[in-house]
């Protein structure tokens, strides 16, 4: 984790677990008038500590972090600095991740396929308190709302995080450790998630998640 002491108009922190990605964004943003990266974090717990240390205006957040996801990072950062503005920049394009990020407090959501100028404009927009969605994300959300297919909206952000880690292959013990919960609490969450989603076992839960783009299956080479 690195911190810059220089003050600038819009103070930005980068929350992404890839150092090369953070370096690229830092160079892009620091070259823009009125923007400056004042800190970097690779994990949710680092991000939580960082917002207290540097008091940023905007956090640019990836959802795929080691351990707890960017959704948990969003919740943690806003609990410590409610005035912080969050812009998600993620490879996830499914409605479930978008809606959970927004419900957790993100003002904007861009995919990593967007242009550099979109990121710069997005930061300025959320810093001004405006919502920002890349066109592909807006279309996905519109389709899900019209079809009424976003089944995960009934989950709380904490329940969604438990589900996300489960379908990514994490054990209940790992989930408990990452989210600082007791194993019994995780099992209670999983029972409640299955009840809300109308499935009676983890196999059906996995396939439901796959149908809605929360996880993908890769074919095993013959």
mmCIF file of C-alpha atoms in Angstrom:
data_model
loop_
_atom_site.group_PDB
_atom_site.id
_atom_site.type_symbol
_atom_site.label_atom_id
_atom_site.label_comp_id
_atom_site.label_asym_id
_atom_site.label_seq_id
_atom_site.Cartn_x
_atom_site.Cartn_y
_atom_site.Cartn_z
ATOM 1 C CA UNK A 1 0.000 0.000 0.000
ATOM 2 C CA UNK A 2 1.397 3.425 -0.957
ATOM 3 C CA UNK A 3 0.315 6.906 0.031
ATOM 4 C CA UNK A 4 1.024 10.264 -1.589
ATOM 5 C CA UNK A 5 1.133 13.326 0.636
ATOM 6 C CA UNK A 6 0.300 15.785 -2.143
ATOM 7 C CA UNK A 7 -3.091 17.445 -2.009
ATOM 8 C CA UNK A 8 -5.167 17.979 -5.140
ATOM 9 C CA UNK A 9 -8.681 19.045 -6.143
ATOM 10 C CA UNK A 10 -10.241 15.571 -6.325
ATOM 11 C CA UNK A 11 -8.382 13.126 -4.106
ATOM 12 C CA UNK A 12 -8.647 9.542 -5.354
ATOM 13 C CA UNK A 13 -7.717 6.154 -3.963
ATOM 14 C CA UNK A 14 -7.358 3.018 -6.081
ATOM 15 C CA UNK A 15 -8.660 -0.285 -4.704
ATOM 16 C CA UNK A 16 -7.492 -3.131 -6.949
ATOM 17 C CA UNK A 17 -5.477 -6.252 -6.166
ATOM 18 C CA UNK A 18 -3.310 -5.961 -9.303
ATOM 19 C CA UNK A 19 -0.344 -3.619 -8.838
ATOM 20 C CA UNK A 20 0.133 -3.229 -12.603
ATOM 21 C CA UNK A 21 -3.484 -2.122 -13.008
ATOM 22 C CA UNK A 22 -3.155 0.402 -10.188
ATOM 23 C CA UNK A 23 0.027 1.780 -11.748
ATOM 24 C CA UNK A 24 -1.748 2.275 -15.076
ATOM 25 C CA UNK A 25 -4.683 4.087 -13.498
ATOM 26 C CA UNK A 26 -2.369 6.235 -11.384
ATOM 27 C CA UNK A 27 -0.453 7.427 -14.442
ATOM 28 C CA UNK A 28 -3.682 8.120 -16.303
ATOM 29 C CA UNK A 29 -5.341 10.051 -13.484
ATOM 30 C CA UNK A 30 -2.321 11.984 -12.238
ATOM 31 C CA UNK A 31 -1.855 13.359 -15.765
ATOM 32 C CA UNK A 32 -5.303 14.976 -15.617
ATOM 33 C CA UNK A 33 -5.789 18.492 -14.205
ATOM 34 C CA UNK A 34 -7.853 18.453 -11.037
ATOM 35 C CA UNK A 35 -7.290 14.754 -10.289
ATOM 36 C CA UNK A 36 -4.708 13.063 -8.111
ATOM 37 C CA UNK A 37 -4.247 9.572 -6.730
ATOM 38 C CA UNK A 38 -3.404 9.859 -3.035
ATOM 39 C CA UNK A 39 -3.384 6.186 -2.070
ATOM 40 C CA UNK A 40 -3.617 2.578 -3.190
ATOM 41 C CA UNK A 41 -4.968 -0.601 -1.585
ATOM 42 C CA UNK A 42 -5.070 -4.224 -2.700
ATOM 43 C CA UNK A 43 -7.528 -5.578 -0.123
ATOM 44 C CA UNK A 44 -10.740 -4.488 1.571
ATOM 45 C CA UNK A 45 -9.103 -4.148 4.993
ATOM 46 C CA UNK A 46 -6.311 -2.007 3.509
ATOM 47 C CA UNK A 47 -8.919 0.196 1.836
ATOM 48 C CA UNK A 48 -10.787 0.644 5.116
ATOM 49 C CA UNK A 49 -7.625 1.823 6.863
ATOM 50 C CA UNK A 50 -6.593 3.983 3.919
ATOM 51 C CA UNK A 51 -9.758 6.109 3.826
ATOM 52 C CA UNK A 52 -9.163 7.117 7.436
ATOM 53 C CA UNK A 53 -5.536 8.023 6.746
ATOM 54 C CA UNK A 54 -5.846 10.072 3.552
ATOM 55 C CA UNK A 55 -9.502 11.246 3.595
ATOM 56 C CA UNK A 56 -10.117 10.813 -0.173
ATOM 57 C CA UNK A 57 -12.999 12.257 -2.164
ATOM 58 C CA UNK A 58 -13.400 9.316 -4.569
ATOM 59 C CA UNK A 59 -12.520 5.618 -4.475
ATOM 60 C CA UNK A 60 -12.062 3.725 -7.746
ATOM 61 C CA UNK A 61 -12.880 0.142 -6.788
ATOM 62 C CA UNK A 62 -12.546 -3.257 -8.447
ATOM 63 C CA UNK A 63 -14.981 -5.881 -7.142
ATOM 64 C CA UNK A 64 -12.597 -8.850 -7.483
ATOM 65 C CA UNK A 65 -10.248 -8.501 -4.524
ATOM 66 C CA UNK A 66 -8.388 -11.152 -2.573
ATOM 67 C CA UNK A 67 -10.443 -12.208 0.449
ATOM 68 C CA UNK A 68 -13.489 -9.991 0.890
ATOM 69 C CA UNK A 69 -14.775 -8.496 -2.357
ATOM 70 C CA UNK A 70 -15.022 -4.906 -3.468
ATOM 71 C CA UNK A 71 -18.642 -4.901 -2.298
ATOM 72 C CA UNK A 72 -17.461 -5.461 1.257
ATOM 73 C CA UNK A 73 -14.782 -2.814 0.699
ATOM 74 C CA UNK A 74 -17.449 -0.328 -0.388
ATOM 75 C CA UNK A 75 -19.489 -1.001 2.746
ATOM 76 C CA UNK A 76 -16.448 -0.722 4.988
ATOM 77 C CA UNK A 77 -15.127 2.486 3.444
ATOM 78 C CA UNK A 78 -18.490 4.237 3.575
ATOM 79 C CA UNK A 79 -18.962 3.200 7.207
ATOM 80 C CA UNK A 80 -15.718 5.034 7.966
ATOM 81 C CA UNK A 81 -16.193 7.968 5.576
ATOM 82 C CA UNK A 82 -19.865 8.419 4.584
ATOM 83 C CA UNK A 83 -19.108 11.353 2.266
ATOM 84 C CA UNK A 84 -16.780 9.227 0.118
ATOM 85 C CA UNK A 85 -17.928 8.762 -3.473
ATOM 86 C CA UNK A 86 -17.462 5.274 -4.973
ATOM 87 C CA UNK A 87 -16.919 4.471 -8.648
ATOM 88 C CA UNK A 88 -16.703 0.755 -9.473
ATOM 89 C CA UNK A 89 -14.483 -0.299 -12.380
ATOM 90 C CA UNK A 90 -14.949 -4.040 -12.834
ATOM 91 C CA UNK A 91 -14.834 -6.903 -15.305
ATOM 92 C CA UNK A 92 -18.206 -8.150 -13.944
ATOM 93 C CA UNK A 93 -21.062 -7.260 -16.296
ATOM 94 C CA UNK A 94 -23.971 -9.092 -14.656
ATOM 95 C CA UNK A 95 -26.867 -7.262 -13.057
ATOM 96 C CA UNK A 96 -26.334 -8.992 -9.711
ATOM 97 C CA UNK A 97 -22.907 -7.424 -9.135
ATOM 98 C CA UNK A 98 -24.093 -4.029 -10.365
ATOM 99 C CA UNK A 99 -27.196 -3.872 -8.198
ATOM 100 C CA UNK A 100 -25.369 -5.115 -5.098
ATOM 101 C CA UNK A 101 -22.586 -2.563 -5.623
ATOM 102 C CA UNK A 102 -25.153 0.227 -5.933
ATOM 103 C CA UNK A 103 -27.104 -1.008 -2.910
ATOM 104 C CA UNK A 104 -23.842 -0.989 -0.948
ATOM 105 C CA UNK A 105 -23.332 2.665 -1.806
ATOM 106 C CA UNK A 106 -21.517 2.923 -5.154
ATOM 107 C CA UNK A 107 -22.566 5.946 -7.221
ATOM 108 C CA UNK A 108 -21.194 4.636 -10.497
ATOM 109 C CA UNK A 109 -20.289 1.419 -12.292
ATOM 110 C CA UNK A 110 -18.052 1.114 -15.347
ATOM 111 C CA UNK A 111 -16.664 -2.006 -16.967
ATOM 112 C CA UNK A 112 -12.963 -2.423 -17.648
ATOM 113 C CA UNK A 113 -13.770 -2.380 -21.365
ATOM 114 C CA UNK A 114 -14.564 1.336 -21.222
ATOM 115 C CA UNK A 115 -12.282 4.026 -22.630
ATOM 116 C CA UNK A 116 -9.786 5.901 -20.404
ATOM 117 C CA UNK A 117 -11.735 9.140 -20.930
ATOM 118 C CA UNK A 118 -14.843 7.394 -19.541
ATOM 119 C CA UNK A 119 -12.974 6.662 -16.304
ATOM 120 C CA UNK A 120 -11.797 10.261 -16.019
ATOM 121 C CA UNK A 121 -15.274 11.641 -16.718
ATOM 122 C CA UNK A 122 -16.824 9.079 -14.364
ATOM 123 C CA UNK A 123 -14.610 10.172 -11.483
ATOM 124 C CA UNK A 124 -15.555 13.805 -12.000
ATOM 125 C CA UNK A 125 -19.244 12.885 -12.212
ATOM 126 C CA UNK A 126 -19.363 10.838 -9.010
ATOM 127 C CA UNK A 127 -17.257 13.462 -7.218
ATOM 128 C CA UNK A 128 -20.103 15.845 -8.025
ATOM 129 C CA UNK A 129 -22.615 13.368 -6.578
ATOM 130 C CA UNK A 130 -23.966 12.098 -9.902
ATOM 131 C CA UNK A 131 -24.668 8.505 -10.897
ATOM 132 C CA UNK A 132 -22.612 7.041 -13.740
ATOM 133 C CA UNK A 133 -23.111 3.782 -15.661
ATOM 134 C CA UNK A 134 -21.317 2.668 -18.800
ATOM 135 C CA UNK A 135 -23.745 2.045 -21.704
ATOM 136 C CA UNK A 136 -23.339 -1.752 -21.578
ATOM 137 C CA UNK A 137 -24.170 -1.813 -17.875
ATOM 138 C CA UNK A 138 -27.210 0.451 -18.377
ATOM 139 C CA UNK A 139 -28.537 -1.943 -21.035
ATOM 140 C CA UNK A 140 -28.029 -4.986 -18.821
ATOM 141 C CA UNK A 141 -29.843 -3.326 -15.935
ATOM 142 C CA UNK A 142 -32.713 -2.288 -18.190
ATOM 143 C CA UNK A 143 -33.148 -5.839 -19.509
ATOM 144 C CA UNK A 144 -33.088 -7.319 -16.017
ATOM 145 C CA UNK A 145 -35.656 -4.825 -14.710
ATOM 146 C CA UNK A 146 -38.003 -5.369 -17.657
ATOM 147 C CA UNK A 147 -37.722 -9.158 -17.437
ATOM 148 C CA UNK A 148 -37.779 -9.182 -13.639
ATOM 149 C CA UNK A 149 -34.873 -11.624 -13.651
ATOM 150 C CA UNK A 150 -32.506 -10.165 -11.077
ATOM 151 C CA UNK A 151 -33.292 -12.745 -8.411
ATOM 152 C CA UNK A 152 -30.411 -11.609 -6.223
ATOM 153 C CA UNK A 153 -31.938 -8.245 -5.367
ATOM 154 C CA UNK A 154 -33.731 -9.900 -2.456
ATOM 155 C CA UNK A 155 -30.370 -10.667 -0.843
ATOM 156 C CA UNK A 156 -28.678 -8.156 1.426
ATOM 157 C CA UNK A 157 -25.142 -7.100 0.399
ATOM 158 C CA UNK A 158 -23.730 -9.305 3.184
ATOM 159 C CA UNK A 159 -25.770 -12.312 2.013
ATOM 160 C CA UNK A 160 -24.688 -11.662 -1.569
ATOM 161 C CA UNK A 161 -21.037 -11.651 -0.478
ATOM 162 C CA UNK A 162 -21.462 -15.028 1.229
ATOM 163 C CA UNK A 163 -23.118 -16.391 -1.903
ATOM 164 C CA UNK A 164 -20.420 -14.937 -4.160
ATOM 165 C CA UNK A 165 -17.642 -16.586 -2.166
ATOM 166 C CA UNK A 166 -19.492 -19.903 -2.010
ATOM 167 C CA UNK A 167 -20.041 -20.160 -5.770
ATOM 168 C CA UNK A 168 -16.405 -19.204 -6.319
ATOM 169 C CA UNK A 169 -15.486 -22.391 -4.474
ATOM 170 C CA UNK A 170 -14.651 -21.072 -1.005
ATOM 171 C CA UNK A 171 -15.437 -23.230 2.028
ATOM 172 C CA UNK A 172 -17.634 -21.970 4.853
ATOM 173 C CA UNK A 173 -14.503 -21.780 7.018
ATOM 174 C CA UNK A 174 -12.706 -19.536 4.526
ATOM 175 C CA UNK A 175 -15.819 -17.383 4.141
ATOM 176 C CA UNK A 176 -16.066 -17.017 7.911
ATOM 177 C CA UNK A 177 -12.401 -16.024 8.208
ATOM 178 C CA UNK A 178 -12.510 -13.541 5.309
ATOM 179 C CA UNK A 179 -15.698 -11.869 6.522
ATOM 180 C CA UNK A 180 -14.801 -12.046 10.219
ATOM 181 C CA UNK A 181 -17.843 -14.142 11.030
ATOM 182 C CA UNK A 182 -18.283 -17.316 13.035
ATOM 183 C CA UNK A 183 -18.679 -20.558 11.032
ATOM 184 C CA UNK A 184 -22.153 -20.943 12.533
ATOM 185 C CA UNK A 185 -23.152 -17.479 11.303
ATOM 186 C CA UNK A 186 -21.983 -18.356 7.779
ATOM 187 C CA UNK A 187 -24.066 -21.542 7.833
ATOM 188 C CA UNK A 188 -27.066 -19.514 8.990
ATOM 189 C CA UNK A 189 -26.493 -17.085 6.113
ATOM 190 C CA UNK A 190 -26.324 -19.958 3.617
ATOM 191 C CA UNK A 191 -29.566 -21.427 4.938
ATOM 192 C CA UNK A 192 -31.296 -18.054 4.632
ATOM 193 C CA UNK A 193 -29.888 -17.520 1.117
ATOM 194 C CA UNK A 194 -31.197 -20.903 -0.073
ATOM 195 C CA UNK A 195 -34.586 -20.106 1.451
ATOM 196 C CA UNK A 196 -34.800 -16.691 -0.228
ATOM 197 C CA UNK A 197 -33.731 -18.061 -3.619
ATOM 198 C CA UNK A 198 -36.006 -21.100 -3.445
ATOM 199 C CA UNK A 199 -33.352 -23.830 -3.675
ATOM 200 C CA UNK A 200 -32.717 -26.666 -1.236
ATOM 201 C CA UNK A 201 -29.033 -27.473 -1.784
ATOM 202 C CA UNK A 202 -25.740 -25.884 -2.832
ATOM 203 C CA UNK A 203 -25.699 -27.673 -6.209
ATOM 204 C CA UNK A 204 -28.935 -25.949 -7.227
ATOM 205 C CA UNK A 205 -27.594 -22.707 -5.771
ATOM 206 C CA UNK A 206 -24.507 -22.980 -7.979
ATOM 207 C CA UNK A 207 -26.568 -23.557 -11.110
ATOM 208 C CA UNK A 208 -28.860 -20.646 -10.272
ATOM 209 C CA UNK A 209 -25.796 -18.423 -9.899
ATOM 210 C CA UNK A 210 -24.442 -19.679 -13.241
ATOM 211 C CA UNK A 211 -27.734 -18.994 -15.033
ATOM 212 C CA UNK A 212 -27.614 -15.384 -13.922
ATOM 213 C CA UNK A 213 -23.951 -14.795 -14.744
ATOM 214 C CA UNK A 214 -22.612 -14.802 -11.207
ATOM 215 C CA UNK A 215 -20.248 -17.678 -12.001
ATOM 216 C CA UNK A 216 -19.166 -19.398 -15.208
ATOM 217 C CA UNK A 217 -18.241 -23.008 -15.850
ATOM 218 C CA UNK A 218 -15.150 -23.820 -17.886
ATOM 219 C CA UNK A 219 -15.003 -26.981 -19.947
ATOM 220 C CA UNK A 220 -12.303 -29.435 -18.947
ATOM 221 C CA UNK A 221 -9.998 -30.380 -21.863
ATOM 222 C CA UNK A 222 -10.388 -33.985 -23.008
#
